[in-house]
PDB file of C-alpha atoms and ligand atoms in Angstrom:
ATOM      1  CA  MET Z 760      13.926  -8.720  -3.532  1.00 98.00           C
ATOM      2  CA  ILE Z 761      10.977  -6.925  -1.963  1.00 98.00           C
ATOM      3  CA  PHE Z 762       8.627  -4.832  -4.094  1.00 98.00           C
ATOM      4  CA  TYR Z 763       6.650  -2.395  -1.966  1.00 98.00           C
ATOM      5  CA  PHE Z 764       4.113   0.358  -2.329  1.00 98.00           C
ATOM      6  CA  THR Z 765       3.241   2.873   0.360  1.00 98.00           C
ATOM      7  CA  GLY Z 766       1.174   6.022   0.757  1.00 98.00           C
ATOM      8  CA  THR Z 767       1.825   6.822   4.407  1.00 98.00           C
ATOM      9  CA  GLY Z 768       4.705   4.594   5.429  1.00 98.00           C
ATOM     10  CA  ASN Z 769       3.097   1.499   7.013  1.00 98.00           C
ATOM     11  CA  SER Z 770       4.044  -0.758   4.132  1.00 98.00           C
ATOM     12  CA  LEU Z 771       7.494   0.830   3.868  1.00 98.00           C
ATOM     13  CA  TYR Z 772       8.007   0.096   7.556  1.00 98.00           C
ATOM     14  CA  ALA Z 773       6.947  -3.521   7.039  1.00 98.00           C
ATOM     15  CA  ALA Z 774       9.246  -3.804   4.010  1.00 98.00           C
ATOM     16  CA  GLN Z 775      12.251  -2.297   5.829  1.00 97.00           C
ATOM     17  CA  THR Z 776      11.664  -4.496   8.870  1.00 97.00           C
ATOM     18  CA  LEU Z 777      11.422  -7.686   6.821  1.00 97.00           C
ATOM     19  CA  ALA Z 778      14.294  -6.840   4.458  1.00 96.00           C
ATOM     20  CA  GLN Z 779      16.783  -6.355   7.348  1.00 85.00           C
ATOM     21  CA  GLN Z 780      19.574  -5.316   4.982  1.00 77.00           C
ATOM     22  CA  LYS Z 781      19.473  -8.787   3.414  1.00 85.00           C
ATOM     23  CA  GLN Z 782      16.995  -8.067   0.645  1.00 89.00           C
ATOM     24  CA  SER Z 783      16.911  -5.245  -1.836  1.00 95.00           C
ATOM     25  CA  LEU Z 784      13.860  -2.977  -1.774  1.00 97.00           C
ATOM     26  CA  VAL Z 785      12.104  -1.761  -4.904  1.00 98.00           C
ATOM     27  CA  ASN Z 786       9.655   1.112  -4.499  1.00 98.00           C
ATOM     28  CA  ILE Z 787       6.688   0.618  -6.856  1.00 98.00           C
ATOM     29  CA  THR Z 788       6.097   4.391  -6.893  1.00 98.00           C
ATOM     30  CA  ASP Z 789       9.536   4.773  -8.506  1.00 97.00           C
ATOM     31  CA  VAL Z 790       8.752   1.952 -10.942  1.00 97.00           C
ATOM     32  CA  ALA Z 791       5.528   3.708 -11.985  1.00 92.00           C
ATOM     33  CA  LYS Z 792       7.687   6.708 -12.957  1.00 92.00           C
ATOM     34  CA  THR Z 793      10.791   5.045 -14.414  1.00 95.00           C
ATOM     35  CA  LYS Z 794       8.819   2.226 -16.136  1.00 96.00           C
ATOM     36  CA  GLU Z 795      11.588  -0.192 -15.171  1.00 96.00           C
ATOM     37  CA  TYR Z 796       9.702  -3.485 -14.970  1.00 98.00           C
ATOM     38  CA  ASN Z 797      12.613  -5.926 -15.548  1.00 98.00           C
ATOM     39  CA  TYR Z 798      14.415  -7.435 -12.561  1.00 98.00           C
ATOM     40  CA  THR Z 799      16.895 -10.288 -12.110  1.00 97.00           C
ATOM     41  CA  LEU Z 800      17.034 -12.536  -9.064  1.00 97.00           C
ATOM     42  CA  SER Z 801      20.246 -13.933  -7.694  1.00 95.00           C
ATOM     43  CA  LYS Z 802      20.412 -17.634  -6.754  1.00 94.00           C
ATOM     44  CA  GLY Z 803      18.236 -18.487  -3.737  1.00 94.00           C
ATOM     45  CA  GLU Z 804      16.795 -14.981  -3.531  1.00 96.00           C
ATOM     46  CA  SER Z 805      13.152 -14.651  -2.394  1.00 97.00           C
ATOM     47  CA  VAL Z 806      10.498 -12.339  -3.801  1.00 98.00           C
ATOM     48  CA  GLY Z 807       8.141 -10.301  -1.609  1.00 98.00           C
ATOM     49  CA  PHE Z 808       5.224  -8.002  -2.362  1.00 98.00           C
ATOM     50  CA  ILE Z 809       4.242  -5.561   0.381  1.00 98.00           C
ATOM     51  CA  PHE Z 810       1.429  -3.037  -0.030  1.00 99.00           C
ATOM     52  CA  PRO Z 811      -1.661  -1.540   1.640  1.00 98.00           C
ATOM     53  CA  ILE Z 812      -5.156  -2.972   1.252  1.00 98.00           C
ATOM     54  CA  TYR Z 813      -7.651  -0.729  -0.500  1.00 98.00           C
ATOM     55  CA  TYR Z 814     -11.313  -1.674  -0.122  1.00 98.00           C
ATOM     56  CA  TRP Z 815     -10.488  -5.289   0.674  1.00 98.00           C
ATOM     57  CA  GLY Z 816      -8.480  -5.664  -2.499  1.00 98.00           C
ATOM     58  CA  LEU Z 817      -5.419  -4.648  -4.494  1.00 98.00           C
ATOM     59  CA  PRO Z 818      -4.527  -0.999  -5.116  1.00 98.00           C
ATOM     60  CA  THR Z 819      -4.799  -0.279  -8.847  1.00 98.00           C
ATOM     61  CA  ILE Z 820      -1.097   0.610  -8.950  1.00 98.00           C
ATOM     62  CA  ILE Z 821      -0.306  -2.949  -7.752  1.00 98.00           C
ATOM     63  CA  GLU Z 822      -2.506  -4.477 -10.455  1.00 98.00           C
ATOM     64  CA  GLU Z 823      -0.760  -2.429 -13.127  1.00 97.00           C
ATOM     65  CA  PHE Z 824       2.659  -3.278 -11.715  1.00 98.00           C
ATOM     66  CA  LEU Z 825       1.944  -7.019 -11.646  1.00 98.00           C
ATOM     67  CA  ASP Z 826       0.665  -6.919 -15.223  1.00 97.00           C
ATOM     68  CA  LYS Z 827       4.058  -5.630 -16.394  1.00 98.00           C
ATOM     69  CA  LEU Z 828       6.575  -7.168 -13.977  1.00 98.00           C
ATOM     70  CA  GLN Z 829       9.274  -9.414 -15.502  1.00 98.00           C
ATOM     71  CA  ILE Z 830      11.677 -11.349 -13.276  1.00 98.00           C
ATOM     72  CA  SER Z 831      14.632 -13.151 -14.840  1.00 97.00           C
ATOM     73  CA  ASN Z 832      15.997 -16.245 -13.023  1.00 97.00           C
ATOM     74  CA  TYR Z 833      12.686 -16.573 -11.151  1.00 97.00           C
ATOM     75  CA  ASN Z 834      12.779 -20.411 -11.221  1.00 95.00           C
ATOM     76  CA  ASN Z 835       9.961 -20.827  -8.665  1.00 95.00           C
ATOM     77  CA  ALA Z 836      11.716 -18.596  -6.134  1.00 98.00           C
ATOM     78  CA  TYR Z 837      10.130 -18.438  -2.676  1.00 98.00           C
ATOM     79  CA  THR Z 838       7.420 -15.766  -2.972  1.00 98.00           C
ATOM     80  CA  PHE Z 839       5.465 -14.105  -0.174  1.00 98.00           C
ATOM     81  CA  ALA Z 840       3.084 -11.183   0.250  1.00 98.00           C
ATOM     82  CA  VAL Z 841       2.319  -8.868   3.152  1.00 98.00           C
ATOM     83  CA  CYS Z 842      -0.756  -6.644   3.093  1.00 98.00           C
ATOM     84  CA  THR Z 843      -0.834  -3.841   5.611  1.00 98.00           C
ATOM     85  CA  CYS Z 844      -4.326  -2.771   6.587  1.00 98.00           C
ATOM     86  CA  GLY Z 845      -6.379  -1.005   9.235  1.00 98.00           C
ATOM     87  CA  GLU Z 846      -8.172  -4.209  10.210  1.00 98.00           C
ATOM     88  CA  ASN Z 847      -8.777  -6.863   7.563  1.00 98.00           C
ATOM     89  CA  ILE Z 848      -8.185  -7.801   3.948  1.00 98.00           C
ATOM     90  CA  GLY Z 849     -11.092 -10.011   2.792  1.00 98.00           C
ATOM     91  CA  GLU Z 850     -10.054 -12.461   0.064  1.00 98.00           C
ATOM     92  CA  THR Z 851      -7.192 -10.338  -1.271  1.00 98.00           C
ATOM     93  CA  MET Z 852      -4.646 -13.156  -0.953  1.00 98.00           C
ATOM     94  CA  LYS Z 853      -6.772 -15.347  -3.235  1.00 98.00           C
ATOM     95  CA  VAL Z 854      -7.029 -12.519  -5.766  1.00 98.00           C
ATOM     96  CA  LEU Z 855      -3.300 -11.887  -5.582  1.00 98.00           C
ATOM     97  CA  LYS Z 856      -2.419 -15.563  -5.928  1.00 98.00           C
ATOM     98  CA  LYS Z 857      -4.541 -15.821  -9.083  1.00 98.00           C
ATOM     99  CA  ARG Z 858      -3.029 -12.680 -10.538  1.00 98.00           C
ATOM    100  CA  LEU Z 859       0.518 -13.830  -9.807  1.00 98.00           C
ATOM    101  CA  SER Z 860      -0.165 -17.245 -11.259  1.00 98.00           C
ATOM    102  CA  ALA Z 861      -1.428 -15.664 -14.493  1.00 97.00           C
ATOM    103  CA  ARG Z 862       1.979 -13.993 -14.772  1.00 97.00           C
ATOM    104  CA  GLY Z 863       3.957 -17.169 -14.039  1.00 97.00           C
ATOM    105  CA  PHE Z 864       4.695 -16.401 -10.375  1.00 98.00           C
ATOM    106  CA  GLN Z 865       3.579 -18.400  -7.365  1.00 98.00           C
ATOM    107  CA  LEU Z 866       2.495 -17.269  -3.906  1.00 98.00           C
ATOM    108  CA  ASP Z 867       3.981 -19.460  -1.190  1.00 98.00           C
ATOM    109  CA  SER Z 868       2.820 -17.640   1.940  1.00 98.00           C
ATOM    110  CA  GLY Z 869       0.776 -14.557   2.764  1.00 98.00           C
ATOM    111  CA  PHE Z 870       0.177 -12.291   5.727  1.00 98.00           C
ATOM    112  CA  SER Z 871      -1.876  -9.312   6.846  1.00 98.00           C
ATOM    113  CA  VAL Z 872      -0.551  -6.804   9.336  1.00 98.00           C
ATOM    114  CA  ALA Z 873      -2.909  -4.319  11.027  1.00 98.00           C
ATOM    115  CA  MET Z 874      -1.463  -0.830  11.340  1.00 98.00           C
ATOM    116  CA  PRO Z 875      -3.042   2.602  11.878  1.00 98.00           C
ATOM    117  CA  ASP Z 876      -5.770   3.180   9.245  1.00 98.00           C
ATOM    118  CA  ASN Z 877      -4.994   6.095   6.941  1.00 98.00           C
ATOM    119  CA  TYR Z 878      -8.413   6.266   5.195  1.00 98.00           C
ATOM    120  CA  VAL Z 879      -9.041   9.792   6.460  1.00 98.00           C
ATOM    121  CA  ILE Z 880     -11.741  10.386   3.822  1.00 96.00           C
ATOM    122  CA  LEU Z 881     -14.030   8.126   5.853  1.00 96.00           C
ATOM    123  CA  TYR Z 882     -12.595   7.972   9.379  1.00 95.00           C
ATOM    124  CA  ASP Z 883     -10.533  10.161  11.662  1.00 98.00           C
ATOM    125  CA  ILE Z 884      -7.003   9.038  12.484  1.00 98.00           C
ATOM    126  CA  ILE Z 885      -6.686   7.205  15.817  1.00 98.00           C
ATOM    127  CA  SER Z 886      -4.914   8.926  18.741  1.00 98.00           C
ATOM    128  CA  LYS Z 887      -1.102   8.922  19.030  1.00 97.00           C
ATOM    129  CA  GLU Z 888      -1.317   6.442  21.949  1.00 97.00           C
ATOM    130  CA  ALA Z 889      -3.540   4.079  19.942  1.00 98.00           C
ATOM    131  CA  GLN Z 890      -1.156   4.410  16.961  1.00 98.00           C
ATOM    132  CA  HIS Z 891       1.782   3.494  19.179  1.00 97.00           C
ATOM    133  CA  GLU Z 892      -0.056   0.460  20.542  1.00 97.00           C
ATOM    134  CA  LYS Z 893      -1.062  -0.727  17.070  1.00 98.00           C
ATOM    135  CA  VAL Z 894       2.450  -0.334  15.650  1.00 97.00           C
ATOM    136  CA  GLN Z 895       3.849  -2.262  18.646  1.00 97.00           C
ATOM    137  CA  LYS Z 896       1.420  -5.120  17.987  1.00 98.00           C
ATOM    138  CA  ALA Z 897       2.407  -5.000  14.316  1.00 98.00           C
ATOM    139  CA  ASP Z 898       6.061  -5.359  15.372  1.00 98.00           C
ATOM    140  CA  ASN Z 899       5.251  -8.713  16.986  1.00 98.00           C
ATOM    141  CA  VAL Z 900       3.481  -9.918  13.853  1.00 98.00           C
ATOM    142  CA  LEU Z 901       6.388  -8.725  11.676  1.00 98.00           C
ATOM    143  CA  GLU Z 902       8.820 -10.640  13.869  1.00 98.00           C
ATOM    144  CA  GLN Z 903       6.763 -13.792  13.349  1.00 98.00           C
ATOM    145  CA  ILE Z 904       6.587 -13.197   9.574  1.00 98.00           C
ATOM    146  CA  SER Z 905      10.310 -12.554   9.483  1.00 97.00           C
ATOM    147  CA  ARG Z 906      11.019 -16.030  10.913  1.00 97.00           C
ATOM    148  CA  ILE Z 907       8.615 -17.685   8.469  1.00 98.00           C
ATOM    149  CA  ILE Z 908      10.057 -16.045   5.370  1.00 97.00           C
ATOM    150  CA  GLU Z 909      13.626 -16.515   6.557  1.00 96.00           C
ATOM    151  CA  ASN Z 910      12.913 -20.272   6.706  1.00 97.00           C
ATOM    152  CA  LYS Z 911      11.009 -20.083   3.406  1.00 97.00           C
ATOM    153  CA  GLU Z 912       8.009 -21.810   4.943  1.00 98.00           C
ATOM    154  CA  LYS Z 913       5.332 -22.536   2.379  1.00 98.00           C
ATOM    155  CA  GLY Z 914       1.546 -22.623   2.715  1.00 98.00           C
ATOM    156  CA  VAL Z 915       1.505 -20.300   5.746  1.00 98.00           C
ATOM    157  CA  TYR Z 916      -1.357 -17.804   5.628  1.00 98.00           C
ATOM    158  CA  ILE Z 917      -1.700 -15.595   8.693  1.00 98.00           C
ATOM    159  CA  ILE Z 918      -4.499 -13.331   7.654  1.00 98.00           C
ATOM    160  CA  ASN Z 919      -7.423 -11.443   9.124  1.00 98.00           C
ATOM    161  CA  LYS Z 920     -10.056 -11.772   6.403  1.00 98.00           C
ATOM    162  CA  GLY Z 921     -12.823 -10.074   8.416  1.00 98.00           C
ATOM    163  CA  MET Z 922     -16.536 -10.825   8.049  1.00 98.00           C
ATOM    164  CA  LEU Z 923     -18.062 -11.727   4.680  1.00 98.00           C
ATOM    165  CA  PRO Z 924     -14.652 -11.622   2.965  1.00 98.00           C
ATOM    166  CA  GLY Z 925     -15.993 -12.629  -0.443  1.00 98.00           C
ATOM    167  CA  PHE Z 926     -18.674  -9.934  -0.386  1.00 98.00           C
ATOM    168  CA  PHE Z 927     -16.184  -7.196   0.467  1.00 98.00           C
ATOM    169  CA  THR Z 928     -13.486  -8.310  -1.980  1.00 98.00           C
ATOM    170  CA  TYR Z 929     -15.597  -9.305  -4.967  1.00 98.00           C
ATOM    171  CA  PHE Z 930     -18.410  -6.726  -4.588  1.00 98.00           C
ATOM    172  CA  VAL Z 931     -17.463  -3.728  -2.407  1.00 98.00           C
ATOM    173  CA  HIS Z 932     -13.955  -3.499  -3.939  1.00 98.00           C
ATOM    174  CA  LYS Z 933     -15.599  -2.623  -7.284  1.00 97.00           C
ATOM    175  CA  PHE Z 934     -16.593   0.770  -5.824  1.00 97.00           C
ATOM    176  CA  TYR Z 935     -12.886   1.484  -5.438  1.00 97.00           C
ATOM    177  CA  THR Z 936     -11.872   0.296  -8.901  1.00 94.00           C
ATOM    178  CA  LEU Z 937     -14.691   2.188 -10.582  1.00 94.00           C
ATOM    179  CA  GLY Z 938     -14.351   5.268  -8.326  1.00 93.00           C
ATOM    180  CA  ARG Z 939     -11.036   6.976  -7.457  1.00 96.00           C
ATOM    181  CA  ASP Z 940     -12.156  10.274  -8.911  1.00 96.00           C
ATOM    182  CA  THR Z 941      -9.911  13.191  -7.890  1.00 98.00           C
ATOM    183  CA  LYS Z 942     -12.619  15.882  -8.183  1.00 97.00           C
ATOM    184  CA  LYS Z 943     -13.063  16.236  -4.422  1.00 97.00           C
ATOM    185  CA  PHE Z 944      -9.409  17.045  -3.691  1.00 98.00           C
ATOM    186  CA  TYR Z 945      -8.615  20.715  -3.151  1.00 98.00           C
ATOM    187  CA  VAL Z 946      -6.083  22.916  -1.412  1.00 98.00           C
ATOM    188  CA  THR Z 947      -6.739  25.626   1.172  1.00 98.00           C
ATOM    189  CA  ASP Z 948      -5.094  29.085   1.378  1.00 97.00           C
ATOM    190  CA  THR Z 949      -2.451  27.712   3.731  1.00 97.00           C
ATOM    191  CA  CYS Z 950      -0.736  26.000   0.761  1.00 98.00           C
ATOM    192  CA  ILE Z 951       2.868  27.213   0.466  1.00 98.00           C
ATOM    193  CA  GLY Z 952       3.282  26.023  -3.133  1.00 98.00           C
ATOM    194  CA  CYS Z 953       6.164  23.651  -2.292  1.00 98.00           C
ATOM    195  CA  GLY Z 954       5.084  21.099  -4.924  1.00 98.00           C
ATOM    196  CA  LYS Z 955       5.704  18.087  -2.670  1.00 98.00           C
ATOM    197  CA  CYS Z 956       2.268  16.643  -3.510  1.00 98.00           C
ATOM    198  CA  GLU Z 957       3.063  16.798  -7.230  1.00 98.00           C
ATOM    199  CA  ARG Z 958       6.436  15.094  -6.670  1.00 97.00           C
ATOM    200  CA  ILE Z 959       5.170  12.261  -4.468  1.00 98.00           C
ATOM    201  CA  CYS Z 960       1.955  11.394  -6.328  1.00 98.00           C
ATOM    202  CA  PRO Z 961       2.639   7.855  -7.606  1.00 98.00           C
ATOM    203  CA  VAL Z 962       0.349   8.208 -10.606  1.00 97.00           C
ATOM    204  CA  ASN Z 963       1.112  11.807 -11.673  1.00 97.00           C
ATOM    205  CA  ALA Z 964      -2.466  12.918 -10.920  1.00 98.00           C
ATOM    206  CA  ILE Z 965      -1.293  16.293  -9.537  1.00 98.00           C
ATOM    207  CA  ASN Z 966       0.100  19.268 -11.439  1.00 98.00           C
ATOM    208  CA  MET Z 967       1.225  22.555  -9.951  1.00 98.00           C
ATOM    209  CA  VAL Z 968      -0.605  25.366 -11.703  1.00 98.00           C
ATOM    210  CA  ASN Z 969       0.241  28.935 -10.588  1.00 97.00           C
ATOM    211  CA  ASN Z 970       2.006  27.423  -7.570  1.00 97.00           C
ATOM    212  CA  LYS Z 971      -1.063  25.473  -6.414  1.00 98.00           C
ATOM    213  CA  PRO Z 972      -1.807  21.776  -6.920  1.00 98.00           C
ATOM    214  CA  GLU Z 973      -4.551  20.717  -9.290  1.00 98.00           C
ATOM    215  CA  TRP Z 974      -5.811  17.136  -9.495  1.00 98.00           C
ATOM    216  CA  HIS Z 975      -6.916  15.460 -12.685  1.00 98.00           C
ATOM    217  CA  GLY Z 976      -8.335  12.104 -13.751  1.00 97.00           C
ATOM    218  CA  LYS Z 977      -8.327   9.149 -11.410  1.00 98.00           C
ATOM    219  CA  CYS Z 978      -5.709   8.292  -8.803  1.00 98.00           C
ATOM    220  CA  THR Z 979      -4.806   5.169  -6.837  1.00 98.00           C
ATOM    221  CA  GLN Z 980      -6.137   6.844  -3.646  1.00 98.00           C
ATOM    222  CA  CYS Z 981      -3.025   6.328  -1.517  1.00 98.00           C
ATOM    223  CA  LEU Z 982      -3.861   9.661   0.187  1.00 98.00           C
ATOM    224  CA  GLY Z 983      -0.138  10.442   0.427  1.00 98.00           C
ATOM    225  CA  CYS Z 984      -0.859  14.009  -0.743  1.00 98.00           C
ATOM    226  CA  ILE Z 985      -3.263  14.644   2.153  1.00 98.00           C
ATOM    227  CA  HIS Z 986      -1.136  13.061   4.864  1.00 98.00           C
ATOM    228  CA  ARG Z 987       2.303  14.214   3.735  1.00 98.00           C
ATOM    229  CA  CYS Z 988       1.503  17.865   2.969  1.00 98.00           C
ATOM    230  CA  PRO Z 989       3.872  19.820   5.276  1.00 98.00           C
ATOM    231  CA  VAL Z 990       1.174  22.373   6.159  1.00 98.00           C
ATOM    232  CA  ASN Z 991      -1.940  20.132   6.086  1.00 97.00           C
ATOM    233  CA  ALA Z 992      -3.396  22.245   3.291  1.00 98.00           C
ATOM    234  CA  ILE Z 993      -4.834  19.384   1.242  1.00 98.00           C
ATOM    235  CA  GLN Z 994      -8.438  18.361   1.779  1.00 98.00           C
ATOM    236  CA  TYR Z 995     -10.938  15.939   0.277  1.00 98.00           C
ATOM    237  CA  GLY Z 996     -14.612  16.942   0.452  1.00 96.00           C
ATOM    238  CA  ASP Z 997     -15.748  18.629   3.643  1.00 95.00           C
ATOM    239  CA  LYS Z 998     -14.742  16.056   6.267  1.00 94.00           C
ATOM    240  CA  THR Z 999     -10.932  15.934   6.214  1.00 98.00           C
ATOM    241  CA  ILE Z1000     -10.573  19.527   7.429  1.00 97.00           C
ATOM    242  CA  GLN Z1001     -11.357  18.531  11.026  1.00 96.00           C
ATOM    243  CA  ARG Z1002      -9.527  15.194  10.888  1.00 98.00           C
ATOM    244  CA  GLY Z1003      -5.932  14.252  11.767  1.00 98.00           C
ATOM    245  CA  ARG Z1004      -3.092  13.250   9.491  1.00 98.00           C
ATOM    246  CA  TYR Z1005      -0.888  10.152   9.669  1.00 98.00           C
ATOM    247  CA  ILE Z1006       2.601   9.037   8.706  1.00 98.00           C
ATOM    248  CA  ASN Z1007       4.105   5.854  10.166  1.00 98.00           C
ATOM    249  CA  PRO Z1008       6.359   7.156  12.978  1.00 96.00           C
ATOM    250  CA  ASN Z1009       9.206   4.731  12.190  1.00 96.00           C
ATOM    251  CA  VAL Z1010       9.948   5.803   8.626  1.00 97.00           C
ATOM    252  CA  LYS Z1011      11.181   8.821   6.781  1.00 94.00           C
ATOM    253  CA  LEU Z1012       8.964   9.734   3.816  1.00 93.00           C
TER     254      LEU Z1012
HETATM  255  C1  FMN B 765      -8.397   3.913  -0.307  1.00 93.58           C
HETATM  256  C2  FMN B 765      -8.148   3.166   0.969  1.00 93.58           C
HETATM  257  C3  FMN B 765      -8.880   2.024   1.246  1.00 93.58           C
HETATM  258  C4  FMN B 765      -8.623   1.276   2.395  1.00 93.58           C
HETATM  259  N1  FMN B 765      -9.306   0.103   2.586  1.00 93.58           N
HETATM  260  C5  FMN B 765      -9.023  -0.674   3.668  1.00 93.58           C
HETATM  261  C6  FMN B 765      -9.684  -1.931   3.849  1.00 93.58           C
HETATM  262  O1  FMN B 765     -10.457  -2.389   3.022  1.00 93.58           O
HETATM  263  N2  FMN B 765      -9.399  -2.647   4.963  1.00 93.58           N
HETATM  264  C7  FMN B 765      -8.523  -2.192   5.919  1.00 93.58           C
HETATM  265  O2  FMN B 765      -8.334  -2.871   6.940  1.00 93.58           O
HETATM  266  N3  FMN B 765      -7.843  -1.018   5.747  1.00 93.58           N
HETATM  267  C8  FMN B 765      -8.075  -0.254   4.645  1.00 93.58           C
HETATM  268  N4  FMN B 765      -7.390   0.920   4.443  1.00 93.58           N
HETATM  269  C9  FMN B 765      -6.290   1.278   5.386  1.00 93.58           C
HETATM  270  C10 FMN B 765      -4.892   0.978   4.821  1.00 93.58           C
HETATM  271  O3  FMN B 765      -4.876  -0.274   4.158  1.00 93.58           O
HETATM  272  C11 FMN B 765      -3.824   0.967   5.919  1.00 93.58           C
HETATM  273  O4  FMN B 765      -3.853   2.122   6.688  1.00 93.58           O
HETATM  274  C12 FMN B 765      -2.435   0.737   5.316  1.00 93.58           C
HETATM  275  O5  FMN B 765      -1.583   0.240   6.299  1.00 93.58           O
HETATM  276  C13 FMN B 765      -1.830   1.986   4.705  1.00 93.58           C
HETATM  277  O6  FMN B 765      -0.544   1.633   4.216  1.00 93.58           O
HETATM  278  P1  FMN B 765       0.557   2.687   3.775  1.00 93.58           P
HETATM  279  O7  FMN B 765       0.870   3.534   5.006  1.00 93.58           O
HETATM  280  O8  FMN B 765       1.719   1.854   3.384  1.00 93.58           O
HETATM  281  O9  FMN B 765       0.015   3.500   2.669  1.00 93.58           O
HETATM  282  C14 FMN B 765      -7.634   1.704   3.316  1.00 93.58           C
HETATM  283  C15 FMN B 765      -6.917   2.880   3.050  1.00 93.58           C
HETATM  284  C16 FMN B 765      -7.170   3.598   1.886  1.00 93.58           C
HETATM  285  C17 FMN B 765      -6.350   4.840   1.617  1.00 93.58           C
END
C-alpha cells in the first residue's frame, strides 16, 4: 500500500512507477478530505510513503496525515519512503523515521529522487529539455528503488542530503512551518472561473467567491493551484507572472 501526496505530479509519477499494479495507491489529498485514516494491510504487503520535500523537511499535510494514520495488521510490515525533490532533502529521513516510530511504524529504507523543481515562488521552472533529462535520470533511480523494495531490502538509504543537512532541516525548515501564509496568492483577469483551484486544493484554502478564487489562512504550499490552473491566471507576489509552470509530463492530474 503506497500513500502519496503530490502538488504537480512528480510524487504521483514515482508512486505509479513503484506500485506497478501490484500495490494499491492512496492519495493523501483525498484522505485530507474524506478523513479516512484507517487502513488494513494484507499478509506480506509493504507500506510506502511518497511525497515532495518542502524546505528540507516534511510537508505539513504529511505531518498531519502521519499523526492520524492507523494501519491494521501492520505487524512490522516492510516500510519505505521516497521523497521527490528538486535537489536534496537534508535530514528529512531522520525526521520521518522518528515520526513514524512515535506512531508505531518503522522505516526500513529511504530514498530521494531529484525531479524538476516546482518552487516557482523562488525560481523559474527549468526548460522542457532540462525537465526531460531530469525525469529520465529519475527513471533510472526509480528502477533501482523498485528492485530494492521488491526484495524488501532493509537499511538501504539512497539519499542526497545536500550541504549542512542539519542546518537546513532543523533551522531553515521552521520558516516553512511558521510561514505558509496565503496572502500573496491572487488571480489575474484571465481567470475563467472554472473552480479547479478550489477543487484541487488539498487543504481547502481556496473558496470561489463571485466566480473568482480567494485564499484564506495557511496552506501546505504544494503550489498545485499555480501550476495546474488551465489559463495560468494564478500568481504569487510579483515574480510568478514571468515564470513558467510545471506538471510532470508522465501523469494526468
Ligand atoms: C514549498 C516548496 C518547498 C520546496 N523545498 C525543496 C527543498 O527543500 N529541496 C528540494 O530539493 N526541492 C524542494 N522543492 C521542490 C519539490 O520538492 C519538488 O519539485 C517535488 O518533486 C515536487 O513534487 P510534486 O510534483 O509531487 O508536488 C520545494 C517545493 C515547494 C513547493
